[in-house]
C-alpha cells in the first residue's frame, strides 16, 4: 500500500519537528532491506531524536497551559501570571476557559501528526519486517493515538496490533483523533479540578513516552 507523505506535511499548523519526523519515516520505509545496524544508524536513531523533540514540544504545551491557569490562594484571591488578584470564582473559571481555547488551537499540531500516522499506518507497517522495528513503531503509534495506550504491553499484544494494522489499516482500528482533553476540561467546574486533570494528562504523556524510549533502547 502506498503511503501518502503529502498529507498535512507542509501545513502551517505542523511544527517543524513533526514535519521532520514524517520525512524520516518516509526515508525508513523507502530504504529497502539493509543490515539492522545500518538501518538503526541511518534512520531509527535520527527518527528517535525527532520524536524526542516532538514530545518536548507537546509536553511543554501542556505545562504552559497549566502554568497559565489561575491558582487559588484564599477565598476570591487567585494568582494569575505571577500576580495575586481578586477574582470571583466565575471570573477565574472564564479566564481558565480562555486559556484552554488558546491551547486547543496549538493542539492542532499533534492532531495533524496523529491523523497522518493513522491514515499511513498500513503502508508503514507493511514495509517493516524486523520485529524490534515493528515494536518501536507500535510505541510511536500509541503515543500519538493514545486511546490505544497500554502500559508495558505484551509482545503478543504488540504483534497482534501490528498484524491488524497491516491487514486493515489505521483508519479501521484506531479511533478518530478527538478533542477529549478539551471536552473533559470544559466539563470541570473549578480551576482546582482543571489543575488536577492536567497533572494526570502530563503524567500519562510521560508514560507513553517512556514506552517509546524502552522500545528504542531494545534496538541498541
Short mmCIF file of the C-alpha atoms (twelve columns), coordinates in Angstrom:
data_MODEL
# 
_entry.id   MODEL 
# 
loop_
_atom_site.group_PDB 
_atom_site.id 
_atom_site.type_symbol 
_atom_site.label_atom_id 
_atom_site.label_alt_id 
_atom_site.label_comp_id 
_atom_site.label_asym_id 
_atom_site.label_seq_id 
_atom_site.Cartn_x 
_atom_site.Cartn_y 
_atom_site.Cartn_z 
_atom_site.pdbx_PDB_model_num 
ATOM 1   C CA . UNK A 1   0.000   0.000   0.000  1 
ATOM 2   C CA . UNK A 2   1.393   3.391   -0.995 1 
ATOM 3   C CA . UNK A 3   1.859   5.939   1.787  1 
ATOM 4   C CA . UNK A 4   0.703   9.478   1.145  1 
ATOM 5   C CA . UNK A 5   3.530   11.582  2.535  1 
ATOM 6   C CA . UNK A 6   1.955   14.833  1.365  1 
ATOM 7   C CA . UNK A 7   -0.925  14.771  3.890  1 
ATOM 8   C CA . UNK A 8   -0.524  17.716  6.257  1 
ATOM 9   C CA . UNK A 9   3.229   17.672  5.650  1 
ATOM 10  C CA . UNK A 10  3.519   21.349  4.912  1 
ATOM 11  C CA . UNK A 11  0.575   22.602  6.961  1 
ATOM 12  C CA . UNK A 12  1.337   25.783  8.880  1 
ATOM 13  C CA . UNK A 13  -0.181  24.070  11.919 1 
ATOM 14  C CA . UNK A 14  2.520   21.382  11.949 1 
ATOM 15  C CA . UNK A 15  5.629   22.338  13.898 1 
ATOM 16  C CA . UNK A 16  8.965   21.745  12.168 1 
ATOM 17  C CA . UNK A 17  9.888   18.757  14.402 1 
ATOM 18  C CA . UNK A 18  6.677   16.999  13.312 1 
ATOM 19  C CA . UNK A 19  7.399   17.661  9.626  1 
ATOM 20  C CA . UNK A 20  10.901  16.276  10.058 1 
ATOM 21  C CA . UNK A 21  9.605   13.183  11.855 1 
ATOM 22  C CA . UNK A 22  7.306   12.445  8.892  1 
ATOM 23  C CA . UNK A 23  10.227  12.905  6.490  1 
ATOM 24  C CA . UNK A 24  12.413  10.461  8.436  1 
ATOM 25  C CA . UNK A 25  9.616   7.855   8.464  1 
ATOM 26  C CA . UNK A 26  9.353   8.298   4.694  1 
ATOM 27  C CA . UNK A 27  13.073  7.612   4.411  1 
ATOM 28  C CA . UNK A 28  12.791  4.485   6.575  1 
ATOM 29  C CA . UNK A 29  10.096  2.783   4.512  1 
ATOM 30  C CA . UNK A 30  11.780  3.709   1.215  1 
ATOM 31  C CA . UNK A 31  15.108  2.227   2.361  1 
ATOM 32  C CA . UNK A 32  14.969  -1.329  1.079  1 
ATOM 33  C CA . UNK A 33  16.341  -4.121  3.297  1 
ATOM 34  C CA . UNK A 34  19.807  -3.420  4.619  1 
ATOM 35  C CA . UNK A 35  21.654  -4.520  7.712  1 
ATOM 36  C CA . UNK A 36  19.933  -3.814  11.028 1 
ATOM 37  C CA . UNK A 37  22.833  -1.668  12.242 1 
ATOM 38  C CA . UNK A 38  22.792  0.443   9.086  1 
ATOM 39  C CA . UNK A 39  19.018  0.976   9.342  1 
ATOM 40  C CA . UNK A 40  19.402  1.887   13.013 1 
ATOM 41  C CA . UNK A 41  22.237  4.366   12.403 1 
ATOM 42  C CA . UNK A 42  20.758  5.962   9.283  1 
ATOM 43  C CA . UNK A 43  17.085  6.031   10.213 1 
ATOM 44  C CA . UNK A 44  15.965  4.884   13.665 1 
ATOM 45  C CA . UNK A 45  18.453  6.978   15.633 1 
ATOM 46  C CA . UNK A 46  17.683  10.279  13.844 1 
ATOM 47  C CA . UNK A 47  13.980  9.428   13.915 1 
ATOM 48  C CA . UNK A 48  14.080  8.982   17.677 1 
ATOM 49  C CA . UNK A 49  15.814  12.330  18.100 1 
ATOM 50  C CA . UNK A 50  12.970  13.935  16.141 1 
ATOM 51  C CA . UNK A 51  10.395  12.106  18.242 1 
ATOM 52  C CA . UNK A 52  12.008  13.404  21.440 1 
ATOM 53  C CA . UNK A 53  11.753  16.948  20.088 1 
ATOM 54  C CA . UNK A 54  8.086   16.462  19.182 1 
ATOM 55  C CA . UNK A 55  7.448   15.088  22.686 1 
ATOM 56  C CA . UNK A 56  9.178   18.067  24.307 1 
ATOM 57  C CA . UNK A 57  7.059   20.470  22.234 1 
ATOM 58  C CA . UNK A 58  3.808   18.776  23.176 1 
ATOM 59  C CA . UNK A 59  4.666   18.272  26.856 1 
ATOM 60  C CA . UNK A 60  5.641   21.953  27.054 1 
ATOM 61  C CA . UNK A 61  2.242   22.898  25.624 1 
ATOM 62  C CA . UNK A 62  0.537   21.051  28.476 1 
ATOM 63  C CA . UNK A 63  2.810   22.611  31.087 1 
ATOM 64  C CA . UNK A 64  2.298   26.085  29.626 1 
ATOM 65  C CA . UNK A 65  -1.465  25.623  29.798 1 
ATOM 66  C CA . UNK A 66  -1.300  24.517  33.429 1 
ATOM 67  C CA . UNK A 67  1.011   27.420  34.309 1 
ATOM 68  C CA . UNK A 68  -1.324  29.910  32.608 1 
ATOM 69  C CA . UNK A 69  -4.367  28.896  34.668 1 
ATOM 70  C CA . UNK A 70  -5.305  30.870  37.777 1 
ATOM 71  C CA . UNK A 71  -4.153  29.329  41.072 1 
ATOM 72  C CA . UNK A 72  -6.499  29.797  44.022 1 
ATOM 73  C CA . UNK A 73  -4.966  31.237  47.187 1 
ATOM 74  C CA . UNK A 74  -7.814  32.041  49.547 1 
ATOM 75  C CA . UNK A 75  -11.471 32.958  49.119 1 
ATOM 76  C CA . UNK A 76  -11.509 35.148  45.989 1 
ATOM 77  C CA . UNK A 77  -7.736  35.551  45.666 1 
ATOM 78  C CA . UNK A 78  -6.071  33.961  42.622 1 
ATOM 79  C CA . UNK A 79  -2.524  34.060  41.326 1 
ATOM 80  C CA . UNK A 80  -2.515  34.797  37.583 1 
ATOM 81  C CA . UNK A 81  0.652   35.434  35.550 1 
ATOM 82  C CA . UNK A 82  2.688   35.751  38.734 1 
ATOM 83  C CA . UNK A 83  0.376   38.318  40.352 1 
ATOM 84  C CA . UNK A 84  -2.198  37.791  43.097 1 
ATOM 85  C CA . UNK A 85  -5.534  39.333  42.164 1 
ATOM 86  C CA . UNK A 86  -9.067  39.353  43.465 1 
ATOM 87  C CA . UNK A 87  -11.409 37.329  41.248 1 
ATOM 88  C CA . UNK A 88  -14.825 35.829  41.732 1 
ATOM 89  C CA . UNK A 89  -14.833 32.096  41.084 1 
ATOM 90  C CA . UNK A 90  -16.909 32.619  37.922 1 
ATOM 91  C CA . UNK A 91  -14.376 35.109  36.528 1 
ATOM 92  C CA . UNK A 92  -11.421 32.834  37.313 1 
ATOM 93  C CA . UNK A 93  -13.214 29.988  35.543 1 
ATOM 94  C CA . UNK A 94  -13.887 32.184  32.492 1 
ATOM 95  C CA . UNK A 95  -10.201 33.170  32.414 1 
ATOM 96  C CA . UNK A 96  -9.255  29.485  32.516 1 
ATOM 97  C CA . UNK A 97  -11.589 28.625  29.632 1 
ATOM 98  C CA . UNK A 98  -9.977  31.346  27.505 1 
ATOM 99  C CA . UNK A 99  -6.545  29.795  28.138 1 
ATOM 100 C CA . UNK A 100 -7.958  26.385  27.170 1 
ATOM 101 C CA . UNK A 101 -9.305  27.781  23.879 1 
ATOM 102 C CA . UNK A 102 -5.811  29.045  23.024 1 
ATOM 103 C CA . UNK A 103 -4.375  25.624  23.889 1 
ATOM 104 C CA . UNK A 104 -6.943  23.908  21.646 1 
ATOM 105 C CA . UNK A 105 -5.600  25.799  18.631 1 
ATOM 106 C CA . UNK A 106 -1.992  24.866  19.434 1 
ATOM 107 C CA . UNK A 107 -3.043  21.262  19.996 1 
ATOM 108 C CA . UNK A 108 -3.819  21.034  16.260 1 
ATOM 109 C CA . UNK A 109 -0.070  20.405  15.863 1 
ATOM 110 C CA . UNK A 110 -0.462  16.999  17.453 1 
ATOM 111 C CA . UNK A 111 -3.800  16.256  15.795 1 
ATOM 112 C CA . UNK A 112 -2.225  16.732  12.351 1 
ATOM 113 C CA . UNK A 113 0.556   14.258  13.048 1 
ATOM 114 C CA . UNK A 114 -1.925  11.821  14.616 1 
ATOM 115 C CA . UNK A 115 -4.147  11.939  11.527 1 
ATOM 116 C CA . UNK A 116 -1.161  11.342  9.266  1 
ATOM 117 C CA . UNK A 117 0.018   8.336   11.294 1 
ATOM 118 C CA . UNK A 118 -3.482  6.907   11.489 1 
ATOM 119 C CA . UNK A 119 -4.010  7.038   7.729  1 
ATOM 120 C CA . UNK A 120 -0.437  5.984   6.840  1 
ATOM 121 C CA . UNK A 121 -0.165  3.134   9.368  1 
ATOM 122 C CA . UNK A 122 -0.924  0.298   6.941  1 
ATOM 123 C CA . UNK A 123 1.734   1.355   4.448  1 
ATOM 124 C CA . UNK A 124 4.358   1.907   7.153  1 
ATOM 125 C CA . UNK A 125 3.785   -1.436  8.884  1 
ATOM 126 C CA . UNK A 126 3.768   -3.339  5.581  1 
ATOM 127 C CA . UNK A 127 7.374   -2.235  4.992  1 
ATOM 128 C CA . UNK A 128 8.666   -3.200  8.447  1 
ATOM 129 C CA . UNK A 129 9.964   -6.765  8.654  1 
ATOM 130 C CA . UNK A 130 12.231  -6.527  11.702 1 
ATOM 131 C CA . UNK A 131 10.353  -7.370  14.925 1 
ATOM 132 C CA . UNK A 132 12.082  -4.722  17.056 1 
ATOM 133 C CA . UNK A 133 11.413  -2.041  14.447 1 
ATOM 134 C CA . UNK A 134 7.749   -3.100  14.497 1 
ATOM 135 C CA . UNK A 135 7.677   -2.845  18.291 1 
ATOM 136 C CA . UNK A 136 9.218   0.608   18.106 1 
ATOM 137 C CA . UNK A 137 6.600   1.789   15.629 1 
ATOM 138 C CA . UNK A 138 3.866   0.286   17.782 1 
ATOM 139 C CA . UNK A 139 5.009   2.511   20.651 1 
ATOM 140 C CA . UNK A 140 5.089   5.543   18.311 1 
ATOM 141 C CA . UNK A 141 1.540   4.837   17.101 1 
ATOM 142 C CA . UNK A 142 0.092   4.533   20.608 1 
ATOM 143 C CA . UNK A 143 1.992   7.611   21.791 1 
ATOM 144 C CA . UNK A 144 0.061   9.721   19.285 1 
ATOM 145 C CA . UNK A 145 -3.082  7.573   19.131 1 
ATOM 146 C CA . UNK A 146 -3.329  7.425   22.900 1 
ATOM 147 C CA . UNK A 147 -6.773  5.757   23.115 1 
ATOM 148 C CA . UNK A 148 -4.891  2.532   22.356 1 
ATOM 149 C CA . UNK A 149 -2.200  3.009   25.030 1 
ATOM 150 C CA . UNK A 150 -1.407  0.097   27.358 1 
ATOM 151 C CA . UNK A 151 1.444   0.457   29.821 1 
ATOM 152 C CA . UNK A 152 4.020   -2.337  29.419 1 
ATOM 153 C CA . UNK A 153 2.203   -4.147  26.559 1 
ATOM 154 C CA . UNK A 154 2.973   -7.818  25.954 1 
ATOM 155 C CA . UNK A 155 4.833   -8.892  22.812 1 
ATOM 156 C CA . UNK A 156 1.671   -10.743 21.787 1 
ATOM 157 C CA . UNK A 157 -0.439  -7.570  22.001 1 
ATOM 158 C CA . UNK A 158 2.129   -5.594  20.012 1 
ATOM 159 C CA . UNK A 159 2.366   -8.156  17.213 1 
ATOM 160 C CA . UNK A 160 -1.408  -8.682  17.120 1 
ATOM 161 C CA . UNK A 161 -1.958  -4.917  16.757 1 
ATOM 162 C CA . UNK A 162 0.709   -4.617  14.065 1 
ATOM 163 C CA . UNK A 163 -0.761  -7.533  12.083 1 
ATOM 164 C CA . UNK A 164 -4.213  -5.977  12.291 1 
ATOM 165 C CA . UNK A 165 -2.753  -2.650  11.160 1 
ATOM 166 C CA . UNK A 166 -1.152  -4.361  8.184  1 
ATOM 167 C CA . UNK A 167 -4.408  -6.098  7.230  1 
ATOM 168 C CA . UNK A 168 -6.967  -3.390  7.945  1 
ATOM 169 C CA . UNK A 169 -5.096  -0.089  8.247  1 
ATOM 170 C CA . UNK A 170 -5.010  2.543   10.972 1 
ATOM 171 C CA . UNK A 171 -8.325  4.071   9.900  1 
ATOM 172 C CA . UNK A 172 -10.083 0.817   10.746 1 
ATOM 173 C CA . UNK A 173 -8.572  0.022   14.142 1 
ATOM 174 C CA . UNK A 174 -7.595  3.394   15.635 1 
ATOM 175 C CA . UNK A 175 -10.269 5.781   16.825 1 
ATOM 176 C CA . UNK A 176 -10.556 9.100   15.045 1 
ATOM 177 C CA . UNK A 177 -8.430  11.652  16.925 1 
ATOM 178 C CA . UNK A 178 -10.707 13.584  19.233 1 
ATOM 179 C CA . UNK A 179 -10.602 16.652  21.438 1 
ATOM 180 C CA . UNK A 180 -11.300 14.586  24.546 1 
ATOM 181 C CA . UNK A 181 -8.828  16.587  26.656 1 
ATOM 182 C CA . UNK A 182 -10.602 19.819  25.773 1 
ATOM 183 C CA . UNK A 183 -14.052 18.292  26.306 1 
ATOM 184 C CA . UNK A 184 -13.064 16.906  29.704 1 
ATOM 185 C CA . UNK A 185 -11.608 20.240  30.806 1 
ATOM 186 C CA . UNK A 186 -14.767 22.003  29.669 1 
ATOM 187 C CA . UNK A 187 -16.882 19.780  31.946 1 
ATOM 188 C CA . UNK A 188 -14.906 20.668  35.076 1 
ATOM 189 C CA . UNK A 189 -16.471 23.122  37.493 1 
ATOM 190 C CA . UNK A 190 -13.452 24.506  39.344 1 
ATOM 191 C CA . UNK A 191 -9.960  25.715  38.489 1 
ATOM 192 C CA . UNK A 192 -8.565  23.236  41.030 1 
ATOM 193 C CA . UNK A 193 -10.142 20.324  39.124 1 
ATOM 194 C CA . UNK A 194 -8.546  21.611  35.918 1 
ATOM 195 C CA . UNK A 195 -5.104  21.635  37.545 1 
ATOM 196 C CA . UNK A 196 -5.585  18.058  38.807 1 
ATOM 197 C CA . UNK A 197 -6.752  16.870  35.394 1 
ATOM 198 C CA . UNK A 198 -3.773  18.442  33.626 1 
ATOM 199 C CA . UNK A 199 -1.376  16.876  36.149 1 
ATOM 200 C CA . UNK A 200 -2.838  13.464  35.243 1 
ATOM 201 C CA . UNK A 201 -2.556  14.165  31.490 1 
ATOM 202 C CA . UNK A 202 1.086   15.266  31.802 1 
ATOM 203 C CA . UNK A 203 1.821   12.064  33.751 1 
ATOM 204 C CA . UNK A 204 0.085   9.924   31.085 1 
ATOM 205 C CA . UNK A 205 2.076   11.639  28.336 1 
ATOM 206 C CA . UNK A 206 5.271   10.755  30.199 1 
ATOM 207 C CA . UNK A 207 4.220   7.090   30.451 1 
ATOM 208 C CA . UNK A 208 3.591   6.903   26.711 1 
ATOM 209 C CA . UNK A 209 6.976   8.496   26.045 1 
ATOM 210 C CA . UNK A 210 8.712   6.016   28.359 1 
ATOM 211 C CA . UNK A 211 7.294   3.126   26.302 1 
ATOM 212 C CA . UNK A 212 8.772   4.661   23.137 1 
ATOM 213 C CA . UNK A 213 12.146  5.000   24.879 1 
ATOM 214 C CA . UNK A 214 12.044  1.366   26.097 1 
ATOM 215 C CA . UNK A 215 11.368  0.024   22.609 1 
ATOM 216 C CA . UNK A 216 14.123  2.259   21.222 1 
ATOM 217 C CA . UNK A 217 16.643  1.028   23.806 1 
ATOM 218 C CA . UNK A 218 15.745  -2.575  22.928 1 
ATOM 219 C CA . UNK A 219 17.179  -1.996  19.440 1 
ATOM 220 C CA . UNK A 220 20.550  -0.757  20.675 1 
# 
